[in-house]
N, CA and C of each residue as an Amber inpcrd file, in Angstrom:
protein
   501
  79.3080000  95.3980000  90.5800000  80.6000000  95.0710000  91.1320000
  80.6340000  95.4910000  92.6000000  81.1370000  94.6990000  93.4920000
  81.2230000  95.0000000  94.6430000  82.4910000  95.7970000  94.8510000
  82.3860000  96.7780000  96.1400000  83.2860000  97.6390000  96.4110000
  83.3490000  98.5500000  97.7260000  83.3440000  97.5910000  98.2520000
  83.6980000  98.3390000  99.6870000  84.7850000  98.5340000 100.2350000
  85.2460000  99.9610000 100.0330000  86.8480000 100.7450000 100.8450000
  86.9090000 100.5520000 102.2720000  87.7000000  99.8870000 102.2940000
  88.3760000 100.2190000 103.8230000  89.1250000 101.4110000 104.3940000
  88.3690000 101.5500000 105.5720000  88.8620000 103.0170000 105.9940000
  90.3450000 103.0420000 106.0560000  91.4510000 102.6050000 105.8450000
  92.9160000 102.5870000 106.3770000  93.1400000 102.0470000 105.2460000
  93.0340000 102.2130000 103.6300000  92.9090000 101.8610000 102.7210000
  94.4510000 102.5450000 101.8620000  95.0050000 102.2730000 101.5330000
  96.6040000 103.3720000 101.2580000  96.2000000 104.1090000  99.8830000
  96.1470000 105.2600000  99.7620000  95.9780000 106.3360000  98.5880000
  97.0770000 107.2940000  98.1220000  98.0110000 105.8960000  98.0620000
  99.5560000 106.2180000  96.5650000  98.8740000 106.4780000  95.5560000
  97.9670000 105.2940000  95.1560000  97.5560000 105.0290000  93.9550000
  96.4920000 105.8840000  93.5230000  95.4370000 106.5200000  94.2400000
  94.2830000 107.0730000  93.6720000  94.5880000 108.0690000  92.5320000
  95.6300000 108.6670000  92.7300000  95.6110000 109.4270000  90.9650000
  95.7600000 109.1030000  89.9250000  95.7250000 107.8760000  89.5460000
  95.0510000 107.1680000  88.5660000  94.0040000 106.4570000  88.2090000
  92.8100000 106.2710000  89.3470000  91.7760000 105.9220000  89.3870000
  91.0490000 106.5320000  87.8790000  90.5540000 106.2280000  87.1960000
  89.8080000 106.0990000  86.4020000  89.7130000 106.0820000  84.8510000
  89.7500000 106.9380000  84.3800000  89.8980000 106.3930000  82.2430000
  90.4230000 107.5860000  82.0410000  91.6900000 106.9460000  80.8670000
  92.4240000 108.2770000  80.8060000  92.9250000 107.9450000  78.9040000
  93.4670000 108.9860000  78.1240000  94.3680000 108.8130000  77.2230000
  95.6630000 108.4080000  77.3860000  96.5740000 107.6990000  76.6430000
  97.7970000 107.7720000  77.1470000  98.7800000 108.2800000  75.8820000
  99.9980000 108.5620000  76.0410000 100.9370000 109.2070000  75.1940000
 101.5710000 107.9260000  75.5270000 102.2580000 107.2480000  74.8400000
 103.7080000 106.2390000  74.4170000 104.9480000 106.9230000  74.2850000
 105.9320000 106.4100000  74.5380000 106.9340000 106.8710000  74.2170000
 108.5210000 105.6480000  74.2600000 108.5170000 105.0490000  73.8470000
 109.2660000 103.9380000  73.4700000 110.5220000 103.5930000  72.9960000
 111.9070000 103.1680000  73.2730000 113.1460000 102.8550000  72.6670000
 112.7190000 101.9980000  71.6100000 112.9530000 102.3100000  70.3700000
 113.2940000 100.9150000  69.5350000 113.9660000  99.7350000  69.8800000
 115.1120000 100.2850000  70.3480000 116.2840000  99.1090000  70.7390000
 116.4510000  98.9490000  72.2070000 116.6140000  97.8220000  73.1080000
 117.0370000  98.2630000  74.3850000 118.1620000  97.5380000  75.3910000
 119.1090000  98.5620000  75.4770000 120.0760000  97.9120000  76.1660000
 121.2880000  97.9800000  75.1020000 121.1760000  98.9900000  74.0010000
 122.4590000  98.7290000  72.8070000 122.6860000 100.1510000  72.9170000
 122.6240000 100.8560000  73.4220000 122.4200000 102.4950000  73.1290000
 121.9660000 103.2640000  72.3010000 120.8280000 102.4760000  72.1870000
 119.6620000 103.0220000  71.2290000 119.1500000 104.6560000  71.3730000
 119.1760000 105.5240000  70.6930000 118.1850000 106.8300000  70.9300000
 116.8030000 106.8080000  69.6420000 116.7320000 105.8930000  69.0840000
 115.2690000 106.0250000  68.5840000 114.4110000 105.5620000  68.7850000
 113.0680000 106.5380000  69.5240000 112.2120000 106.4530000  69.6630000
 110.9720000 106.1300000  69.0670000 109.9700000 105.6220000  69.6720000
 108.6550000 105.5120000  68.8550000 107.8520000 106.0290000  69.8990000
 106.6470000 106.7180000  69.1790000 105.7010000 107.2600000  70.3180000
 104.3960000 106.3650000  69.5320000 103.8590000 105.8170000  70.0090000
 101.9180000 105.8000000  69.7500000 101.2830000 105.9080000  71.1820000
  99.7140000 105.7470000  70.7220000  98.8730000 106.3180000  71.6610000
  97.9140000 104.9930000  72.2450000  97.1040000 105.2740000  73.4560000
  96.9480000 104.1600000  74.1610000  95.6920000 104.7460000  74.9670000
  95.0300000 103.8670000  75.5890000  93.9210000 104.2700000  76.2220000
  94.3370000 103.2240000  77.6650000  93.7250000 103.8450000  78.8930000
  94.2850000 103.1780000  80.5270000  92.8670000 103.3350000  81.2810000
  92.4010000 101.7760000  81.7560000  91.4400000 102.4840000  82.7250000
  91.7550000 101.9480000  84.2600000  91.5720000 102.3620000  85.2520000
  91.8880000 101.3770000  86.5770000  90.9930000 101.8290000  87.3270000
  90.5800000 100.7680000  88.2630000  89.7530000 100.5640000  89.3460000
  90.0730000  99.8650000  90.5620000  89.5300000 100.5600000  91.8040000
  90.2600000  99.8330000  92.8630000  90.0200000  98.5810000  93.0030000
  90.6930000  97.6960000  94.1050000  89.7960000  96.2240000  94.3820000
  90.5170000  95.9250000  95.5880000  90.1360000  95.1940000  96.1720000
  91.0850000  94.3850000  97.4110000  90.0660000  95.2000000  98.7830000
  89.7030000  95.9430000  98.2020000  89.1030000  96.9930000  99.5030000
  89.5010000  98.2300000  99.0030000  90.4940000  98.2970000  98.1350000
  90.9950000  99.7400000  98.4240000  93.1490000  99.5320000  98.2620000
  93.4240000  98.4110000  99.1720000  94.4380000  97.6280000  98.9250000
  95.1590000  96.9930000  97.6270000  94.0210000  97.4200000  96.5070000
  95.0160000  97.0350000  95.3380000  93.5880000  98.0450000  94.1260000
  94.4580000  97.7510000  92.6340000  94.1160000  98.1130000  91.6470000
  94.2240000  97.7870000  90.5140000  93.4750000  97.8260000  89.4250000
  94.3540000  97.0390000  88.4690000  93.7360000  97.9260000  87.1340000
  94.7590000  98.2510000  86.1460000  94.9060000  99.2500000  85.0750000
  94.2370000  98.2400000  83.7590000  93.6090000  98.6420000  83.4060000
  93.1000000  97.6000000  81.8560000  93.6820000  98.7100000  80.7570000
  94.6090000  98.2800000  80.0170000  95.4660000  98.7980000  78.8820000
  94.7890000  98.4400000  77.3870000  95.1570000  99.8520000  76.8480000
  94.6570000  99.0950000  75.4460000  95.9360000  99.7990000  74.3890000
  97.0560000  99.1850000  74.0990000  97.9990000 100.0820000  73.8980000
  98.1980000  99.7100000  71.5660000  97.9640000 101.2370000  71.4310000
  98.3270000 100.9470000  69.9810000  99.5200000 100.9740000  69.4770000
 100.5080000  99.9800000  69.5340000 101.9090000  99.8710000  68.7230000
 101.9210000  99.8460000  67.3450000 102.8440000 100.9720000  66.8040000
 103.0580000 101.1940000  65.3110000 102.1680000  99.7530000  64.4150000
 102.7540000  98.6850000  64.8970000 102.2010000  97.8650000  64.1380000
 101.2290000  96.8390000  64.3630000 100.5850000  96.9020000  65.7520000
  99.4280000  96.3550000  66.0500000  98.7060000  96.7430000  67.6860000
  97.4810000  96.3050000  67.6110000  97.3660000  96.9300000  69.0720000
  97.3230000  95.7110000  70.1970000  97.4870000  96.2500000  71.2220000
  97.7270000  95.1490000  72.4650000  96.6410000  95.6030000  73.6610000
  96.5360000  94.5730000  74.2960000  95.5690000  94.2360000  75.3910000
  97.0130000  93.8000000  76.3240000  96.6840000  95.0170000  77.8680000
  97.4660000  94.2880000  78.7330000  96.7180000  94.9980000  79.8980000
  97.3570000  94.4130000  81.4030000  96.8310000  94.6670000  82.8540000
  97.8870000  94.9930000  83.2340000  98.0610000  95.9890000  84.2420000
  98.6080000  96.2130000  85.2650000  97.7700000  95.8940000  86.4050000
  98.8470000  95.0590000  87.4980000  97.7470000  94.6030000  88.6280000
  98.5180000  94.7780000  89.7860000  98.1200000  95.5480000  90.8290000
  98.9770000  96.4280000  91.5340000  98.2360000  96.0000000  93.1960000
  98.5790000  95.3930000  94.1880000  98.8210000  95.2490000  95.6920000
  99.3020000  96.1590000  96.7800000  99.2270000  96.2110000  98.0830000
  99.6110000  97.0980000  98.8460000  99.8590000  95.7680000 100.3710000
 101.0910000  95.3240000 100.8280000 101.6140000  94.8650000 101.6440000
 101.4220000  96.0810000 102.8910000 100.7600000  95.8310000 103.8440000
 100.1440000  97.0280000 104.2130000 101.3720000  96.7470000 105.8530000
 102.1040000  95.6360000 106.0040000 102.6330000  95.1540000 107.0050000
 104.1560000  95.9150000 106.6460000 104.9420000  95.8780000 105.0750000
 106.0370000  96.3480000 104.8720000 105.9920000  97.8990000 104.5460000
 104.3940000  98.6220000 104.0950000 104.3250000  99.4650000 103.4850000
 104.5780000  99.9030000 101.7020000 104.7780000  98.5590000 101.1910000
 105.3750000  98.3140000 100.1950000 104.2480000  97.8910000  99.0370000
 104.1960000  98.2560000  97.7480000 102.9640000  98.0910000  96.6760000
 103.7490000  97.3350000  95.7780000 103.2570000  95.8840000  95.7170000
 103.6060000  94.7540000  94.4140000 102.6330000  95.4810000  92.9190000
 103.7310000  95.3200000  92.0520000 103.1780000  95.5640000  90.4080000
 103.2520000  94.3090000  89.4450000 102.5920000  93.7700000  89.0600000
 102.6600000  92.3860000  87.7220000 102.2250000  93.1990000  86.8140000
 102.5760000  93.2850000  85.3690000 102.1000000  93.1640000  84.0220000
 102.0670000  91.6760000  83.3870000 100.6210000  92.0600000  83.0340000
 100.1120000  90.7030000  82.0920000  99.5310000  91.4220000  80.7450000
 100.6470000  90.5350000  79.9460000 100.5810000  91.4880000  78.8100000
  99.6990000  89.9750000  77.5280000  98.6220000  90.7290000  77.0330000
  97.8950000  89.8470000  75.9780000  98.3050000  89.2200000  75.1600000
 100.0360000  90.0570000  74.8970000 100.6720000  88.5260000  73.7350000
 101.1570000  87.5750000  74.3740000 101.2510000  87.6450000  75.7560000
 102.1210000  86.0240000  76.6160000 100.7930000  85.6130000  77.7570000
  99.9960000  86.0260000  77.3760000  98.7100000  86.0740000  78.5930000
  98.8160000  84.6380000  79.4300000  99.7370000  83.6530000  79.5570000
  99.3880000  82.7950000  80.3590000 101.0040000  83.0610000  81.6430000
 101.2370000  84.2440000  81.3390000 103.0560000  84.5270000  82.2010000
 102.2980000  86.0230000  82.5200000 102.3280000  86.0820000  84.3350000
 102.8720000  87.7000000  84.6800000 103.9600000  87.6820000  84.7380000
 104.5260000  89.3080000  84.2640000 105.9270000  89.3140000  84.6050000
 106.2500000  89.4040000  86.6090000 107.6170000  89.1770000  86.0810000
 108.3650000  89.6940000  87.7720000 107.7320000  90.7080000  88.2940000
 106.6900000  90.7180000  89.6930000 106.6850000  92.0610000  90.0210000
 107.8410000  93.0060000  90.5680000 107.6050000  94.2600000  90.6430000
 108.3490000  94.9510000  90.7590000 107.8760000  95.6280000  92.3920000
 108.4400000  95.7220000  93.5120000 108.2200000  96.3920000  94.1200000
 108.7000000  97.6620000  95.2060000 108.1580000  98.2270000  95.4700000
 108.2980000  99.8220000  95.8680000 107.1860000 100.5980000  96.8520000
 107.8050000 101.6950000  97.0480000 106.8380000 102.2660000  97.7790000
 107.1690000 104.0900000  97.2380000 106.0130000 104.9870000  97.5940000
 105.5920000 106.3620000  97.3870000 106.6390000 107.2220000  98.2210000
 106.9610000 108.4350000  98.1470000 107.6070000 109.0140000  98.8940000
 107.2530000 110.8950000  98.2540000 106.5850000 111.7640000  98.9750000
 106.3630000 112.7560000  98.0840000 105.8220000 113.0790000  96.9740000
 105.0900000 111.8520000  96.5800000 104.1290000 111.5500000  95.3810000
 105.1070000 111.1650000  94.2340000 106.2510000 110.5020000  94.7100000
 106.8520000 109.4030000  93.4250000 107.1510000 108.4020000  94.1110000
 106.8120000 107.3370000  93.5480000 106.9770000 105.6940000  93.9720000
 108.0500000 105.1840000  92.7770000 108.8630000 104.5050000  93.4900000
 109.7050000 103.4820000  92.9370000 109.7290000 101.7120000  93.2330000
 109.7880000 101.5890000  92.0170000 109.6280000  99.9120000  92.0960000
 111.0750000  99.3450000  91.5360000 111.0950000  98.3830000  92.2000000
 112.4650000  97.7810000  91.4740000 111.9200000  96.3330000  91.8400000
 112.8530000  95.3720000  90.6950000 112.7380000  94.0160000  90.5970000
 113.5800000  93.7410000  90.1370000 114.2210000  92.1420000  90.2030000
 115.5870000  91.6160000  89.6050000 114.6310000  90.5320000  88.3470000
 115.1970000  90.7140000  87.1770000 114.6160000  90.1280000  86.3030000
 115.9790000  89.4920000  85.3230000 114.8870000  89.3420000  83.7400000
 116.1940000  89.0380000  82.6410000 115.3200000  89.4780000  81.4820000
 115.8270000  89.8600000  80.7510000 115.8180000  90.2510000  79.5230000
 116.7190000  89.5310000  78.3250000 116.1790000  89.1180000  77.2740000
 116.8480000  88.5790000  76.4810000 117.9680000  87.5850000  76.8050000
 117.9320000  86.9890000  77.8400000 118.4270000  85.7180000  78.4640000
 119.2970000  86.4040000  79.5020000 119.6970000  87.5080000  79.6850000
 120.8960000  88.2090000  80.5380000 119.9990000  88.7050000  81.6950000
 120.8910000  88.5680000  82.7420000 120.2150000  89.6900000  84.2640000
 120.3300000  90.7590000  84.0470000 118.6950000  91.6910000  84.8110000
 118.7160000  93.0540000  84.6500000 118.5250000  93.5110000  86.0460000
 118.2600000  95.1050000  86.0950000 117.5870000  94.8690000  87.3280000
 116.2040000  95.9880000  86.6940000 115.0730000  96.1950000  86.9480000
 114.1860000  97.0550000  86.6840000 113.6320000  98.3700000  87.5500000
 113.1870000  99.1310000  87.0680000 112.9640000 100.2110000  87.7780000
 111.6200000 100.8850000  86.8560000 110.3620000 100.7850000  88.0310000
 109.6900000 102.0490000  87.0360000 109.5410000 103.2180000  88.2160000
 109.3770000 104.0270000  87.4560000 108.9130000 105.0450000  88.2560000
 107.6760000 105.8830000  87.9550000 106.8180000 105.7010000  88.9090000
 105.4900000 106.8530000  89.0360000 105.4780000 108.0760000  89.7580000
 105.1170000 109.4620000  88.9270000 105.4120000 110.5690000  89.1910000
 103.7370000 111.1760000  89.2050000 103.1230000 111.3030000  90.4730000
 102.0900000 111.9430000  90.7210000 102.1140000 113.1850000  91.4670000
 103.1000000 113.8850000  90.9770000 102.5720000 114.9950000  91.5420000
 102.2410000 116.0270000  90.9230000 102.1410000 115.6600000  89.4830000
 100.8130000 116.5880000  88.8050000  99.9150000 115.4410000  88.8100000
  98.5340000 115.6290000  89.7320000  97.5640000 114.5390000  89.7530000
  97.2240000 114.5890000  88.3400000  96.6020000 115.9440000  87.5690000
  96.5390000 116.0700000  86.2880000  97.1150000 115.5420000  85.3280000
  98.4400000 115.1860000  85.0210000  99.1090000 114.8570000  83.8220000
 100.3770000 113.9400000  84.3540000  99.9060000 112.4790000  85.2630000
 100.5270000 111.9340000  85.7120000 102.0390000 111.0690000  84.7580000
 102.9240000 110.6870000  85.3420000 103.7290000 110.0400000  84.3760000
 104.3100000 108.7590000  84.8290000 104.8320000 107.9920000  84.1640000
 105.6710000 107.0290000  84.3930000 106.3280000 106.0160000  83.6820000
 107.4950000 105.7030000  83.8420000 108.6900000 105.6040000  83.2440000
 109.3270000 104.1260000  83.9010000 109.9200000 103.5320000  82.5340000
 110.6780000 101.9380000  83.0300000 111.7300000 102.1090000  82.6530000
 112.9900000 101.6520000  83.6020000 114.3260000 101.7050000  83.0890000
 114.8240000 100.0540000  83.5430000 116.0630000 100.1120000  82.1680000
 116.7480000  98.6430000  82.8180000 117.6580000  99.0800000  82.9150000
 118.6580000  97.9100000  83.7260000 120.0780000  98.3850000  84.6640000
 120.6180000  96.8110000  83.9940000 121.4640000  96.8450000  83.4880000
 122.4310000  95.7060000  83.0950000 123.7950000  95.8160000  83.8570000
 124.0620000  96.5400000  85.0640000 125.1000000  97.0210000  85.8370000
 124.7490000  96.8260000  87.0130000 123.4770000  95.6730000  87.3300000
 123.3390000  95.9330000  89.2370000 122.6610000  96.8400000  89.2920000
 122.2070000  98.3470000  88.6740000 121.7960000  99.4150000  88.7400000
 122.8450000 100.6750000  89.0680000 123.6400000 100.7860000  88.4310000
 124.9330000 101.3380000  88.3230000 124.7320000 102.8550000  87.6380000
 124.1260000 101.9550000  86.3310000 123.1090000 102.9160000  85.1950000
 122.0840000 102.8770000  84.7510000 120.8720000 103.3070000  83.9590000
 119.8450000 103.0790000  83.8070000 118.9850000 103.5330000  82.3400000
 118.8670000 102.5590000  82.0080000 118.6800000 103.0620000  80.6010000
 117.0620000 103.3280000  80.5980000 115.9850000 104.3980000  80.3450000
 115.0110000 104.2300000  80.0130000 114.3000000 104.1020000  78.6560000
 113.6120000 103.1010000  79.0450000 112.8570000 102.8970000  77.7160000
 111.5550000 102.8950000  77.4150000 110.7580000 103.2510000  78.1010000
 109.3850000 103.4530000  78.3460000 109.0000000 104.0250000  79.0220000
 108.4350000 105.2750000  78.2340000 107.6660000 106.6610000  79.1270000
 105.9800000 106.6040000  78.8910000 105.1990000 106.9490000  79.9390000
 103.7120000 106.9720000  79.7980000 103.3960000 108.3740000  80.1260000
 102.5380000 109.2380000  79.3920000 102.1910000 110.6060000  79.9760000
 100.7320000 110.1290000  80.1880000  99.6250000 110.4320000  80.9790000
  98.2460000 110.3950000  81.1630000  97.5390000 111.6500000  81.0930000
  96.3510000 111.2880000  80.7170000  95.7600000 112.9800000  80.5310000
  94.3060000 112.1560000  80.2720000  93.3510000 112.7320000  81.6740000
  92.0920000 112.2170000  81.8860000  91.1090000 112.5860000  80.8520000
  89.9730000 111.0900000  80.6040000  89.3790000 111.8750000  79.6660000
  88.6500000 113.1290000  80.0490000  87.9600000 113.3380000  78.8350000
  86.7430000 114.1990000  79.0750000  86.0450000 114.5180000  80.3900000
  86.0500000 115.4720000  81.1940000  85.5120000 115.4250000  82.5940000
  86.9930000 114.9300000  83.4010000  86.6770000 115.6450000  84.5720000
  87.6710000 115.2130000  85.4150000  87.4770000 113.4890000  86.1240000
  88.6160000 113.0830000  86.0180000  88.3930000 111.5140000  87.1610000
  87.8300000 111.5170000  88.5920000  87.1860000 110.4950000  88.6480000
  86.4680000 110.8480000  90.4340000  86.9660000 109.7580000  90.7220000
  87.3580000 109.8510000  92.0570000  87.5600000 108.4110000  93.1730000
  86.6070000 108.0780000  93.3160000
């Protein structure tokens, strides 16, 4: 595989560079005021590409009742300062979703996107929390209020495998 970094290359993203476990953590219901959860477990690997300018996460996520194949595929607008996110998820594999975009600030990045859910407007929000490089996290909320309020419904904890991750 080819891979040559560019020196002026943006490193939001490098603390997730490489193969990790993942923790789930999931609403059953979303958008009704659901509080039950589901947790299963998941495996994440990502590698840079673009130069350095983007990345993309290969998911292998086990849901209670079957397992899924999905991508996260992640950009860096290096003109706005701003990082585009698509999920392409293996049960709709011919649709990315809406990206979401955002930028880092103190080692948490926020993304937002205007989407729909279940035929209604939302607005989305995930958030990535690297500042334990170690036991990174991140979290999706929807806003059925403009973003007024925010309901989350999807938490990710990471925890590298065996051996530490190298850039």
């Amino acid at each position: 595989m080819l891979q040559h970094l560019e020196p002026n290359m943006p490193r939001d993203f490098d603390f997730i560079i490489g193969e990790w476990d993942v923790t789930h953590r999931r609403l059953k219901k979303i958008l009704c005021n659901c509080q039950d959860w589901y947790e299963f477990k998941g495996q994440s690997s990502t590698v840079k590409t673009l130069g350095g300018f983007g990345n993309v996460e290969d998911n292998h996520l086990h849901f209670p009742d079957s397992s899924v194949r999905a991508k996260a595929i992640r950009s860096y607008n290096a003109t706005t300062n701003e990082w585009a996110i698509w999920w392409l998820d293996g049960r709709n594999p011919s649709t990315l979703d809406t990206p979401v975009v955002g930028q880092f600030s103190n080692g948490i990045g926020h993304f937002f996107a205007d989407d729909q859910y279940d035929g209604k407007p939302i607005r989305v929000r995930f958030i990535w929390d690297s500042t334990n490089p170690e036991l990174p996290k991140w979290e999706q909320a929807f806003s059925d209020d403009n973003g007024n309020t925010w309901e989350i419904n999807w938490q990710m904890t990471f925890r590298a495998k065996s051996g530490k991750n190298k850039i």
